[in-house]
Each structure stands twice: as C-alpha cells, then as structure tokens.
Short mmCIF file of C-alpha atoms in Angstrom, two decimals:
data_model
loop_
_atom_site.label_atom_id
_atom_site.label_comp_id
_atom_site.label_asym_id
_atom_site.label_seq_id
_atom_site.Cartn_x
_atom_site.Cartn_y
_atom_site.Cartn_z
CA UNK A 18 -4.72 62.80 -26.61
CA UNK A 19 -1.14 63.46 -27.67
CA UNK A 20 -0.11 59.81 -26.61
CA UNK A 21 -2.15 56.57 -26.72
CA UNK A 22 -3.91 56.42 -23.57
CA UNK A 23 -2.58 52.76 -22.74
CA UNK A 24 0.76 54.23 -22.57
CA UNK A 25 -0.25 56.30 -19.38
CA UNK A 26 -1.42 53.25 -17.39
CA UNK A 27 1.06 51.64 -15.11
CA UNK A 28 1.54 47.62 -15.29
CA UNK A 29 2.79 46.87 -11.82
CA UNK A 30 -0.57 45.03 -10.75
CA UNK A 31 -4.20 44.38 -12.01
CA UNK A 32 -5.76 46.76 -9.50
CA UNK A 33 -3.32 49.62 -10.45
CA UNK A 34 -4.04 48.95 -14.33
CA UNK A 35 -7.76 49.42 -13.46
CA UNK A 36 -7.36 52.36 -11.34
CA UNK A 37 -5.28 54.00 -14.33
CA UNK A 38 -7.67 53.20 -16.79
CA UNK A 39 -10.79 54.38 -15.00
CA UNK A 40 -9.07 57.36 -14.34
CA UNK A 41 -8.27 58.09 -18.21
CA UNK A 42 -11.87 57.24 -19.07
CA UNK A 43 -13.50 59.54 -16.91
CA UNK A 44 -10.98 62.30 -18.06
CA UNK A 45 -11.52 61.48 -21.72
CA UNK A 46 -13.48 64.18 -23.43
CA UNK A 47 -14.17 62.21 -26.72
CA UNK A 48 -17.54 60.86 -27.91
CA UNK A 49 -17.62 57.13 -28.32
CA UNK A 50 -17.04 55.58 -31.72
CA UNK A 51 -19.72 53.29 -33.53
CA UNK A 52 -18.11 50.27 -34.80
CA UNK A 53 -19.42 50.15 -38.43
CA UNK A 54 -18.89 47.72 -41.26
CA UNK A 55 -15.66 48.63 -42.89
CA UNK A 56 -17.07 48.93 -46.03
CA UNK A 57 -18.48 52.32 -45.01
CA UNK A 58 -14.76 53.35 -44.64
CA UNK A 59 -13.22 51.99 -47.59
CA UNK A 60 -13.33 53.24 -51.31
CA UNK A 61 -16.12 52.14 -52.97
CA UNK A 62 -15.05 49.58 -55.51
CA UNK A 63 -15.70 50.21 -59.27
CA UNK A 64 -16.66 48.15 -62.18
CA UNK A 65 -15.72 48.97 -66.06
CA UNK A 66 -18.47 49.69 -68.24
CA UNK A 67 -19.10 51.24 -71.72
CA UNK A 68 -20.94 54.36 -72.45
CA UNK A 69 -21.74 56.31 -75.54
CA UNK A 70 -21.77 59.79 -76.33
CA UNK A 71 -25.33 60.78 -78.02
CA UNK A 72 -25.21 62.55 -80.99
CA UNK A 73 -28.77 64.26 -80.60
CA UNK A 74 -29.86 65.21 -77.21
CA UNK A 75 -33.48 65.29 -78.20
CA UNK A 76 -33.32 61.66 -78.83
CA UNK A 77 -32.02 60.95 -75.20
CA UNK A 78 -35.32 59.87 -73.88
CA UNK A 79 -36.25 57.53 -76.67
CA UNK A 80 -32.81 55.93 -76.32
CA UNK A 81 -32.97 55.50 -72.44
CA UNK A 82 -36.46 53.63 -73.15
CA UNK A 83 -34.98 51.28 -75.66
CA UNK A 84 -32.00 50.53 -73.55
CA UNK A 85 -34.08 50.09 -70.42
CA UNK A 86 -35.91 47.58 -72.60
CA UNK A 87 -33.30 45.68 -74.15
CA UNK A 88 -30.13 46.26 -72.10
CA UNK A 89 -31.38 46.72 -68.51
CA UNK A 90 -28.92 47.50 -65.78
CA UNK A 91 -29.72 44.68 -63.57
CA UNK A 92 -26.58 44.96 -61.23
CA UNK A 93 -26.33 48.57 -61.64
CA UNK A 94 -29.53 49.68 -60.26
CA UNK A 95 -27.93 52.47 -58.08
CA UNK A 96 -26.40 54.30 -61.19
CA UNK A 97 -28.28 56.72 -63.38
CA UNK A 98 -28.35 55.88 -66.97
CA UNK A 99 -27.44 59.23 -68.11
CA UNK A 100 -24.73 61.78 -67.30
CA UNK A 101 -24.92 64.90 -69.53
CA UNK A 102 -24.69 63.20 -73.32
CA UNK A 103 -22.90 60.14 -71.89
CA UNK A 104 -25.09 57.05 -71.76
CA UNK A 105 -24.26 54.03 -69.75
CA UNK A 106 -24.76 51.05 -72.09
CA UNK A 107 -23.47 47.73 -70.41
CA UNK A 108 -20.76 46.36 -68.21
CA UNK A 109 -17.54 45.19 -69.83
CA UNK A 110 -17.88 41.95 -68.71
CA UNK A 111 -21.27 41.80 -70.58
CA UNK A 112 -19.04 42.61 -73.97
CA UNK A 113 -16.56 40.19 -73.12
CA UNK A 114 -19.42 37.39 -72.75
CA UNK A 115 -21.00 38.22 -75.82
CA UNK A 116 -17.67 38.03 -77.34
CA UNK A 117 -17.38 34.65 -76.53
CA UNK A 118 -20.72 33.68 -77.82
CA UNK A 119 -20.96 35.76 -80.86
CA UNK A 120 -17.41 36.58 -81.98
CA UNK A 121 -17.86 40.35 -81.02
CA UNK A 122 -14.90 42.32 -80.55
CA UNK A 123 -16.10 46.15 -79.91
CA UNK A 124 -18.90 47.74 -78.47
CA UNK A 125 -20.08 49.18 -81.61
CA UNK A 126 -20.61 45.50 -82.87
CA UNK A 127 -22.26 44.77 -79.53
CA UNK A 128 -24.74 47.53 -79.87
CA UNK A 129 -25.52 46.61 -83.39
CA UNK A 130 -26.57 43.42 -82.62
CA UNK A 131 -28.41 43.97 -79.53
CA UNK A 132 -29.93 47.29 -79.80
CA UNK A 133 -30.25 48.04 -83.91
CA UNK A 134 -32.56 50.80 -83.42
CA UNK A 135 -29.65 52.71 -81.77
CA UNK A 136 -27.14 51.95 -84.32
CA UNK A 137 -26.56 55.58 -85.39
CA UNK A 138 -27.27 57.43 -82.18
CA UNK A 139 -23.88 57.49 -80.64
CA UNK A 140 -20.84 59.64 -81.92
CA UNK A 141 -18.48 57.48 -79.93
CA UNK A 142 -17.84 55.06 -77.30
CA UNK A 143 -15.65 54.63 -74.26
CA UNK A 144 -14.71 52.53 -71.45
CA UNK A 145 -14.92 54.09 -67.91
CA UNK A 146 -14.98 52.92 -64.12
CA UNK A 147 -18.11 53.77 -62.18
CA UNK A 148 -19.08 52.62 -58.61
CA UNK A 149 -19.97 48.96 -58.23
CA UNK A 150 -22.12 49.30 -55.51
CA UNK A 151 -24.50 52.17 -54.12
CA UNK A 152 -23.01 54.62 -51.56
CA UNK A 153 -24.38 54.15 -48.23
CA UNK A 154 -23.02 57.73 -46.63
CA UNK A 155 -23.02 61.06 -47.74
CA UNK A 156 -19.11 61.33 -48.10
CA UNK A 157 -19.30 58.15 -50.07
CA UNK A 158 -21.76 59.48 -52.48
CA UNK A 159 -19.72 62.43 -53.06
CA UNK A 160 -16.69 60.42 -54.07
CA UNK A 161 -18.73 58.13 -56.11
CA UNK A 162 -20.61 60.91 -58.05
CA UNK A 163 -17.12 62.11 -59.20
CA UNK A 164 -17.02 58.89 -61.29
CA UNK A 165 -20.74 58.70 -62.28
CA UNK A 166 -23.97 59.82 -61.06
CA UNK A 167 -25.68 57.69 -58.39
CA UNK A 168 -29.26 57.30 -56.76
CA UNK A 169 -28.26 57.98 -53.49
CA UNK A 170 -30.96 58.00 -50.59
CA UNK A 171 -29.48 59.54 -47.32
CA UNK A 172 -29.89 57.57 -43.91
CA UNK A 173 -29.76 60.18 -41.29
CA UNK A 174 -29.27 57.53 -38.55
CA UNK A 175 -26.50 56.13 -40.11
CA UNK A 176 -24.71 59.31 -40.99
CA UNK A 177 -25.29 60.26 -37.22
CA UNK A 178 -23.62 56.80 -36.13
CA UNK A 179 -20.68 57.51 -38.43
CA UNK A 180 -20.15 60.87 -37.17
CA UNK A 181 -18.38 59.96 -33.97
CA UNK A 182 -20.72 62.34 -32.23
CA UNK A 183 -23.64 60.26 -31.51
CA UNK A 184 -24.10 60.61 -27.57
CA UNK A 185 -25.06 63.99 -25.80
CA UNK A 186 -23.07 64.49 -22.65
CA UNK A 187 -25.68 62.92 -20.29
CA UNK A 188 -25.79 59.77 -22.44
CA UNK A 189 -21.90 59.48 -22.44
CA UNK A 190 -21.86 60.18 -18.45
CA UNK A 191 -24.21 56.81 -18.08
CA UNK A 192 -22.03 54.88 -20.39
CA UNK A 193 -18.95 55.76 -18.70
CA UNK A 194 -20.53 54.97 -15.14
CA UNK A 195 -21.67 51.48 -16.60
CA UNK A 196 -18.02 51.09 -17.81
CA UNK A 197 -16.72 51.70 -14.51
CA UNK A 198 -18.87 49.42 -13.01
CA UNK A 199 -17.35 46.85 -15.07
CA UNK A 200 -13.96 47.91 -14.01
CA UNK A 201 -14.85 47.89 -10.47
CA UNK A 202 -16.28 44.50 -10.72
CA UNK A 203 -13.03 43.24 -12.07
CA UNK A 204 -11.43 45.01 -9.30
CA UNK A 205 -13.41 43.34 -6.66
CA UNK A 206 -12.83 39.82 -7.87
CA UNK A 207 -9.25 40.42 -8.21
CA UNK A 208 -8.63 41.39 -4.80
CA UNK A 209 -11.17 38.47 -3.53
CA UNK A 210 -9.16 36.02 -5.32
CA UNK A 211 -5.75 37.37 -4.45
CA UNK A 212 -5.07 37.27 -8.10
CA UNK A 213 -1.33 37.67 -8.86
CA UNK A 214 0.30 40.74 -10.18
CA UNK A 215 0.24 40.77 -14.12
CA UNK A 216 1.04 43.18 -16.78
CA UNK A 217 -1.67 42.49 -19.17
CA UNK A 218 -5.33 43.68 -18.38
CA UNK A 219 -6.32 41.91 -21.38
CA UNK A 220 -6.48 38.53 -19.49
CA UNK A 221 -9.58 39.82 -17.75
CA UNK A 222 -13.16 40.70 -18.43
CA UNK A 223 -16.36 41.82 -16.77
CA UNK A 224 -19.85 42.68 -17.88
CA UNK A 225 -22.43 44.83 -17.09
CA UNK A 226 -25.99 44.64 -18.45
CA UNK A 227 -28.08 47.81 -18.44
CA UNK A 228 -31.77 48.57 -18.90
CA UNK A 229 -32.43 51.99 -20.45
CA UNK A 230 -36.04 51.94 -20.20
CA UNK A 231 -35.73 52.12 -16.32
CA UNK A 232 -32.14 53.17 -16.06
CA UNK A 233 -30.92 50.43 -14.02
CA UNK A 234 -28.13 47.66 -14.07
CA UNK A 235 -29.87 44.43 -14.37
CA UNK A 236 -27.09 41.88 -14.20
CA UNK A 237 -23.24 41.94 -13.96
CA UNK A 238 -20.50 39.19 -14.24
CA UNK A 239 -16.70 38.50 -14.00
CA UNK A 240 -15.08 36.07 -16.22
CA UNK A 241 -14.71 32.46 -14.98
CA UNK A 242 -13.09 30.75 -17.60
CA UNK A 243 -10.25 29.10 -15.22
CA UNK A 244 -13.13 27.00 -13.64
CA UNK A 245 -15.31 26.71 -16.74
CA UNK A 246 -14.57 26.78 -20.22
CA UNK A 247 -17.75 28.41 -21.61
CA UNK A 248 -18.36 30.72 -18.69
CA UNK A 249 -16.97 34.10 -20.37
CA UNK A 250 -18.10 37.26 -18.60
CA UNK A 251 -20.85 37.75 -21.43
CA UNK A 252 -22.16 34.01 -21.33
CA UNK A 253 -22.55 34.44 -17.56
CA UNK A 254 -24.01 37.93 -17.83
CA UNK A 255 -26.75 36.58 -20.43
CA UNK A 256 -27.50 33.77 -17.66
CA UNK A 257 -27.61 36.16 -14.91
CA UNK A 258 -30.17 38.21 -16.93
CA UNK A 259 -31.99 34.91 -17.36
CA UNK A 260 -32.16 34.59 -13.55
CA UNK A 261 -34.39 38.13 -13.30
CA UNK A 262 -36.65 36.48 -15.65
CA UNK A 263 -37.31 33.10 -13.51
CA UNK A 264 -34.62 31.07 -15.54
CA UNK A 265 -30.84 30.61 -15.64
CA UNK A 266 -28.77 27.46 -16.20
CA UNK A 267 -26.12 28.05 -13.50
CA UNK A 268 -26.78 28.32 -9.68
CA UNK A 269 -28.92 31.34 -8.79
CA UNK A 270 -30.14 32.92 -5.57
CA UNK A 271 -33.71 33.23 -5.85
CA UNK A 272 -34.40 35.14 -2.73
CA UNK A 273 -34.91 38.45 -4.78
CA UNK A 274 -35.58 37.67 -8.42
CA UNK A 275 -35.18 41.23 -9.61
CA UNK A 276 -31.67 41.46 -8.02
CA UNK A 277 -30.68 37.91 -8.84
CA UNK A 278 -28.53 39.17 -11.63
CA UNK A 279 -26.04 40.04 -9.21
CA UNK A 280 -24.56 38.18 -6.42
CA UNK A 281 -25.10 39.75 -3.05
CA UNK A 282 -21.57 40.11 -2.41
CA UNK A 283 -21.15 42.14 -5.42
CA UNK A 284 -24.18 43.86 -5.36
CA UNK A 285 -23.09 45.40 -1.69
CA UNK A 286 -19.59 46.14 -2.96
CA UNK A 287 -21.07 48.40 -6.06
CA UNK A 288 -23.74 49.77 -3.90
CA UNK A 289 -20.92 51.41 -1.67
CA UNK A 290 -18.90 52.51 -4.93
CA UNK A 291 -21.93 53.70 -6.90
CA UNK A 292 -24.65 54.90 -4.62
CA UNK A 293 -26.30 56.96 -7.22
CA UNK A 294 -26.92 53.90 -9.41
CA UNK A 295 -30.10 51.71 -9.62
CA UNK A 296 -29.95 48.24 -9.60
CA UNK A 297 -32.47 45.48 -10.47
CA UNK A 298 -34.32 44.20 -13.18
CA UNK A 299 -38.11 44.83 -14.01
CA UNK A 300 -40.72 42.56 -12.39
CA UNK A 301 -40.99 39.57 -14.88
CA UNK A 302 -44.47 38.43 -15.59
CA UNK A 303 -44.40 35.50 -17.89
CA UNK A 304 -47.08 35.02 -20.53
CA UNK A 305 -48.23 31.89 -18.73
CA UNK A 306 -49.79 33.84 -15.90
CA UNK A 307 -52.37 34.94 -18.39
CA UNK A 308 -51.97 38.62 -17.94
CA UNK A 309 -51.52 41.47 -20.47
CA UNK A 310 -48.80 43.08 -18.52
CA UNK A 311 -45.83 40.93 -19.87
CA UNK A 312 -43.25 43.58 -18.75
CA UNK A 313 -40.32 41.06 -18.84
CA UNK A 314 -38.32 41.14 -22.17
CA UNK A 315 -36.91 38.26 -23.92
CA UNK A 316 -33.64 37.89 -22.26
CA UNK A 317 -31.55 41.09 -23.29
CA UNK A 318 -34.02 42.60 -25.55
CA UNK A 319 -33.54 46.33 -25.44
CA UNK A 320 -30.69 46.04 -23.02
CA UNK A 321 -27.14 47.55 -23.40
CA UNK A 322 -24.11 45.48 -22.57
CA UNK A 323 -20.65 46.81 -21.20
CA UNK A 324 -17.48 44.91 -21.28
CA UNK A 325 -13.97 45.63 -20.58
CA UNK A 326 -12.59 43.57 -23.56
CA UNK A 327 -14.09 43.03 -26.94
CA UNK A 328 -16.30 39.73 -27.02
CA UNK A 329 -15.17 36.66 -28.88
CA UNK A 330 -16.99 34.92 -31.59
CA UNK A 331 -18.92 32.62 -29.13
CA UNK A 332 -20.01 35.46 -26.84
CA UNK A 333 -20.89 37.97 -29.47
CA UNK A 334 -23.38 35.17 -31.18
CA UNK A 335 -24.66 34.85 -27.68
CA UNK A 336 -25.45 38.37 -27.55
CA UNK A 337 -27.06 38.16 -30.87
CA UNK A 338 -29.30 35.37 -29.85
CA UNK A 339 -29.91 37.41 -26.47
CA UNK A 340 -31.31 40.28 -28.81
CA UNK A 341 -29.10 42.92 -27.13
CA UNK A 342 -29.59 46.19 -28.38
CA UNK A 343 -25.98 47.91 -27.89
CA UNK A 344 -22.75 46.28 -27.04
CA UNK A 345 -19.87 48.85 -25.55
CA UNK A 346 -16.37 47.49 -25.00
CA UNK A 347 -13.32 49.49 -23.83
CA UNK A 348 -10.33 47.43 -24.78
CA UNK A 349 -9.74 45.65 -28.18
CA UNK A 350 -9.38 41.87 -28.20
CA UNK A 351 -6.57 41.60 -31.20
CA UNK A 352 -6.38 37.77 -31.45
CA UNK A 353 -10.19 36.72 -30.63
CA UNK A 354 -12.25 39.97 -30.80
CA UNK A 355 -15.54 39.34 -32.89
CA UNK A 356 -16.95 42.84 -33.27
CA UNK A 357 -14.00 44.74 -34.58
CA UNK A 358 -10.63 43.10 -34.35
CA UNK A 359 -10.89 39.84 -36.20
CA UNK A 360 -14.61 40.15 -37.29
CA UNK A 361 -17.50 42.49 -37.31
CA UNK A 362 -20.43 40.19 -36.54
CA UNK A 363 -22.81 43.03 -36.21
CA UNK A 364 -22.24 43.74 -39.86
CA UNK A 365 -23.11 40.35 -41.28
CA UNK A 366 -26.17 40.95 -43.20
CA UNK A 367 -28.03 37.48 -42.84
CA UNK A 368 -28.41 37.33 -39.13
CA UNK A 369 -31.89 37.55 -37.98
CA UNK A 370 -30.53 40.32 -35.36
CA UNK A 371 -28.14 42.89 -35.21
CA UNK A 372 -26.93 44.99 -32.47
CA UNK A 373 -25.02 48.46 -32.40
CA UNK A 374 -21.39 48.55 -31.27
CA UNK A 375 -19.46 51.26 -29.71
CA UNK A 376 -15.90 51.71 -28.20
CA UNK A 377 -13.33 54.65 -27.77
CA UNK A 378 -13.59 55.05 -23.98
CA UNK A 379 -9.71 55.69 -23.65
#
C-alpha cells in the first residue's frame, strides 16, 4: 500500500474503526508475515580466528587430521576447516588465553607449542573474521560464505516461513474470516456495553479459537479486564476451550458442551454475520471413559488463535501451556506485546512448546 493502512482508518468511534479495519483487511492482497526470531533477519555475528596458508596442498589431508586431533574446533563446528589453501587454526581468544598462560605472543609460537608436527607447514598466518554461528536461512548462508565456507543444511519449511508467501489463497481467506470474527465479536460487545467513543482500537481485544482439523470455530472471547484483572481475551478463550472439554474455571452454560466455548448471545450474532462458518468443537471423550476414541485434544492442541491485538506475556505463556499451534494477530501491542513488539516468546529455545506466529493482515 502507498500509505500505512492505519492512516486510512477513521477514529470517530470504536465501531467505525472496526468497520474501516475490516474493510482494509479484506481488500489487502498481501500474504501474512511469519514473526520469526530476529536472529534470522540480522547479519550473522562474526568472530576473529587465525588461519594459515599451507605451503604444500598435498600435505593438507594430513594437516587436517593432526589439527582435528590437537586443535579441534569445538565452538566452530559449523565452519569448514579449509578454504582453498587457507586452514582454520584457532580462535583469536584461544591465542590470547594461551598467551596469558604460557607467555605466547604470536600465532607461530602458539602453533609451535601445540602442533609441532606442523611447524613448517604454513607459509604465513593471518587473522580474519568468520561467522560465529551457523546460518539458518539460505540468504544467511550466502552472506556467511563470503567470509568463510560454512556447513549449511537447508530447512525447506523454515525457508517457506521466511518467504512471506506461506499461505495459499484458500488458507488466506480462512484466516481473514477468522480475524473478521474477532473484530465482529468486539463490535457486538462494544455496542452491547454502550462503550463510549474512543480513538484507540488498541484498548480492545477479542480472541477466536479455530480447529483446522474440522474447519470450525471452537471458542470466542472478548476482553474483560475492567471486571477481572486476568480475564484478558486469550485467557478467557483458553477457559472457553476447556468448557468444550468438560472443564473451565469460569461460569459456563453446559447445555451443549460442543458449543459451550461461545456464549449463546454471541453465537446467535456471529451466525447471522457468518452463515457459512462452522461453529463448535469436536465431541470430547475423556480417557476416563475407557474408550480408544479419545478425539478431544489437550486444551488447544492443534488449534489456531486469532487475536485483534498482540498478546501480552501472561497471555502468550498461557497459549504456550495450552499447546496452541499457531497465533495470528492483527495489531501490534507496542508496550506489552510478547510475540513481536517487546519480546519473541515463540523463539525462546528452552520452552517445552513452541507455536508459529503470523501477522500482516493490514
């Protein structure tokens, strides 16, 4: 677009803002953007190493065997040992450490002490910069190899995620409908609660939970922080999913468990707006029934989450514990967003579950 999408949106009232956002959302021809770790977008950091120019190429194989035995590249396994006639010997920090211990000042002294068998094998030495970590994307690999040859094993799925062309037209249409449902949910609650006109849509949030295995909306929620400090829309949505599995901590209508993730009033409203959308969860059969057909998942396992606004850290961690598969959000949350703005929770390596994150609806 020629101008930022939000500039096209009126700010007279919440309902008008929602109307303008959904119009821009449906008119957008762009694919969604996967929010990946910033490490994938930054230049790969470098580290200083020493290399030696070998005199006789025929001695290269033997030199490599000796070096791998005496000076293994423990922290640089992603780098190849040889590049043409240059041989990677050690990091500059190793030489510095040896200098402190043994009063060594040059790489020649270092090599003579640690690999005496190769004392006369190199014509000269030099200090250069090489990639400090392994490249994860092909474009990173291309840049890294300009410095030094790297061992690179392409990940086709990661490449596709990073391409910003991940979803086909049918998938995009589904994602846009689910995001529209989130905005329509906000519209209904704003109208019902006679919310005063405001000029900041970022104060509102709604959440839609979608089961792609049955192509159905499982649960829907609207932010309730004004009445309860932890009832953010994502927290309520997870609890609503639990209701479809005979659980839930907050009040629930158990008349129809499959539809208990959506209030009756909201379900009626949404069915009028989206008559071609399926609503309801799978029939949940707990393991305690002793049947092999345990079709109900653990909370949000395999589910997609659609939110108007980027979730905060509390909600994002709740989505991790609920085993969500993908999280979609429309608007950044500059002050509290945990998936892009202030943090990248989905990229924290030591978590026991990770979900994919997509944005770029506008």
